[in-house]
Coordinates of N, CA, C and O and ligand atoms in Angstrom, one line a residue:
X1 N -5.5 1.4 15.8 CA -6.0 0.8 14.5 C -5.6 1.7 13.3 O -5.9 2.9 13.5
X2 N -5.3 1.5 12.5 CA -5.1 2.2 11.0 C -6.5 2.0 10.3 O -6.8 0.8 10.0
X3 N -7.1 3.0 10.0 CA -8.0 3.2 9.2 C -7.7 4.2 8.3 O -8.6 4.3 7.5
X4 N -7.0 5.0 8.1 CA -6.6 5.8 7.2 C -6.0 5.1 5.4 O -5.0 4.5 5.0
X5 N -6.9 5.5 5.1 CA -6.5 4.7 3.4 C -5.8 5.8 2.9 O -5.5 5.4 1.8
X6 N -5.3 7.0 3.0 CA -4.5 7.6 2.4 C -3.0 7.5 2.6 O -2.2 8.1 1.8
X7 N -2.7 6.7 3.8 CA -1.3 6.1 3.7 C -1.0 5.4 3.3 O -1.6 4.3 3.1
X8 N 0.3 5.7 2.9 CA 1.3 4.9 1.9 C 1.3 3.6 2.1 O 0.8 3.2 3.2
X9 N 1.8 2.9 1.4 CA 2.1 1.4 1.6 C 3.3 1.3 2.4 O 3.5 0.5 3.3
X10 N 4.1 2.5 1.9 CA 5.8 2.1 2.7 C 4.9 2.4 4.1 O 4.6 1.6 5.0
X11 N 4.8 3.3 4.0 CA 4.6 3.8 5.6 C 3.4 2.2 6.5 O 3.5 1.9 7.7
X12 N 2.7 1.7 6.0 CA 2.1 0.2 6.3 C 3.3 -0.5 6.7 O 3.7 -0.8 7.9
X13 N 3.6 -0.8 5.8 CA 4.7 -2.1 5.7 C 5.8 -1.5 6.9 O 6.2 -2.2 7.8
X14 N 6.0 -0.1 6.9 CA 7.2 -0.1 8.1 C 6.3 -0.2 9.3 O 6.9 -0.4 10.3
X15 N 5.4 -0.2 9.5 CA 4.5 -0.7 11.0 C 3.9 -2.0 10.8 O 3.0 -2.4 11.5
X16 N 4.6 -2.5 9.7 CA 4.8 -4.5 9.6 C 2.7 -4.5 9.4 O 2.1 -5.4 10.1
X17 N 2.0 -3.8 8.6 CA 0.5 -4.3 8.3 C 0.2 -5.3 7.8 O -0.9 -5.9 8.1
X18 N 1.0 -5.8 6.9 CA 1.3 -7.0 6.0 C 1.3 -8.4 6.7 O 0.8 -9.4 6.2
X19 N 2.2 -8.4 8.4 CA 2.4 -8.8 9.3 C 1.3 -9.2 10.5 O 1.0 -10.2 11.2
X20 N 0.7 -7.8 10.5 CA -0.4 -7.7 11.8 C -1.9 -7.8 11.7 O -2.8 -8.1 12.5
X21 N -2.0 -7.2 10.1 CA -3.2 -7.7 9.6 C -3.0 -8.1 7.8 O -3.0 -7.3 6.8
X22 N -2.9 -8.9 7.7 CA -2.8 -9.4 6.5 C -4.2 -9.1 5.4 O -4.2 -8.5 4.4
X23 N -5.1 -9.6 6.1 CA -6.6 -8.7 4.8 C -6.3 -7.9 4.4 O -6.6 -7.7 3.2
X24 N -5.7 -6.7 5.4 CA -6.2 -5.2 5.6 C -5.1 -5.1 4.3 O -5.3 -4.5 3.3
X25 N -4.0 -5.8 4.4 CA -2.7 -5.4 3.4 C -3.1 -5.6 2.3 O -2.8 -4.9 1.4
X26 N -3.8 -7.0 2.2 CA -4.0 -7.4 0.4 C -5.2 -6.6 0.1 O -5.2 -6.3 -1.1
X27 N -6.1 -6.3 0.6 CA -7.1 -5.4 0.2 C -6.5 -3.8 0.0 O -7.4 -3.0 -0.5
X28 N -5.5 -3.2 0.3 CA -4.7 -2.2 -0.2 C -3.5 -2.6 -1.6 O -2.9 -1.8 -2.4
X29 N -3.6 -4.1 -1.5 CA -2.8 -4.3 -3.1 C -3.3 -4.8 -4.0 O -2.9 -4.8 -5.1
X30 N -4.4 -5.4 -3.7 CA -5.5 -6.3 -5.0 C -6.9 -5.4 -5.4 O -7.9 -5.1 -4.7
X31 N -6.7 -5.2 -6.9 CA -5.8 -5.6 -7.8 C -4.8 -4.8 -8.4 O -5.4 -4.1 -9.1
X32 N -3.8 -4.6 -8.4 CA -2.6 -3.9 -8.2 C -2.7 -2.9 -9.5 O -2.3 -3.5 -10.5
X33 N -3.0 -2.0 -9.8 CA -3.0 -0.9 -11.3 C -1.8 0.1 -11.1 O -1.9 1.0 -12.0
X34 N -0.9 0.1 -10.2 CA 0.1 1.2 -9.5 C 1.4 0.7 -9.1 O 1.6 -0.2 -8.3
X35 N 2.4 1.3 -9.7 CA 3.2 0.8 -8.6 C 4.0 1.9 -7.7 O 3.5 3.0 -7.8
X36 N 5.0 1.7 -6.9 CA 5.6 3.3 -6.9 C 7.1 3.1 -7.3 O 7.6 2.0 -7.0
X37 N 7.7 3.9 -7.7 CA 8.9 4.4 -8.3 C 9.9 4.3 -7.4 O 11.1 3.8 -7.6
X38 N 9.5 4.8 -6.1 CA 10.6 5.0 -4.9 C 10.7 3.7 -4.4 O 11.9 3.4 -4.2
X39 N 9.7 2.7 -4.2 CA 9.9 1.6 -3.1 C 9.4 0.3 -4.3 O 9.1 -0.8 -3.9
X40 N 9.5 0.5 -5.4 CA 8.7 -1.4 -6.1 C 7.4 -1.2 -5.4 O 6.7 -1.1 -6.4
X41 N 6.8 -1.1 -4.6 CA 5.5 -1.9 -4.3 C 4.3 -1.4 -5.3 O 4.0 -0.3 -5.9
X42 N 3.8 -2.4 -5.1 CA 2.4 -2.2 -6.3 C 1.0 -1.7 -4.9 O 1.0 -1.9 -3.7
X43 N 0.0 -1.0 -5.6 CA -1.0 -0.8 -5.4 C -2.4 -1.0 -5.8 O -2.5 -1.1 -7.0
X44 N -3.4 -1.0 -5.2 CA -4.5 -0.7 -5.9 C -4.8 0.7 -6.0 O -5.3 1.3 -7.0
X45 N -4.5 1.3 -4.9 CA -4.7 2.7 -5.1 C -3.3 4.1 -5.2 O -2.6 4.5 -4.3
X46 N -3.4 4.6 -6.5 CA -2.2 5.7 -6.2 C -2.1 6.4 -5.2 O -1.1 7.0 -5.1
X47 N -3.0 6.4 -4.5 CA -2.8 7.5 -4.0 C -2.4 6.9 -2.3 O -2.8 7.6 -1.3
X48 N -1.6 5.5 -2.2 CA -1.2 4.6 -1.4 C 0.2 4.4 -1.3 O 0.7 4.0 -0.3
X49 N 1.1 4.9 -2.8 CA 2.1 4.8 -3.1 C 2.7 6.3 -3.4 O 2.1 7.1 -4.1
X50 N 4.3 6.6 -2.5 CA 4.6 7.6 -2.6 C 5.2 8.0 -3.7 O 5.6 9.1 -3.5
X51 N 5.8 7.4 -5.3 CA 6.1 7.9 -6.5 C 5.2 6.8 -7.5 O 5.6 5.9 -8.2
X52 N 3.6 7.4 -7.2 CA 3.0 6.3 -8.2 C 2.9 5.9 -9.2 O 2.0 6.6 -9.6
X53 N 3.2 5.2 -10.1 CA 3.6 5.1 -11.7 C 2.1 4.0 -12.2 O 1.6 3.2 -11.5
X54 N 1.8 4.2 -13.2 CA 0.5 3.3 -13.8 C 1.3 2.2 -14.1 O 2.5 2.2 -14.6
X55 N 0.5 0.9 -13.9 CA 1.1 -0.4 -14.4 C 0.7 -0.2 -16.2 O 1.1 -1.1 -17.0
Ligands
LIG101 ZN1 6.8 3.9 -2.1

């Protein structure tokens, strides 16, 4: 199980979270105030995305 909220989104998304639990993923991007630099993806939390930039 992933319970660690300090991991990244990339690092989610490459073990397909998005895919295997879908809640768990939109409750890590809604409502999105972040995005990161390195990969596009948006966040709720910076500290989820590995080059976080403020929306
Ligand atoms: Zn990233």
């Amino acid at each position: 199980m992933n319970d660690d909220k300090q991991k990244t989104l990339c690092a989610h998304v490459e073990e397909e979270l998005q895919v295997n639990d879908p809640q768990a993923y939109m409750a890590l991007i809604q409502p999105a105030t972040h995005y990161c630099k390195g990969c596009g993806r948006s966040a709720a939390n910076a500290e989820n995305l590995c080059k976080p930039q403020k929306l």
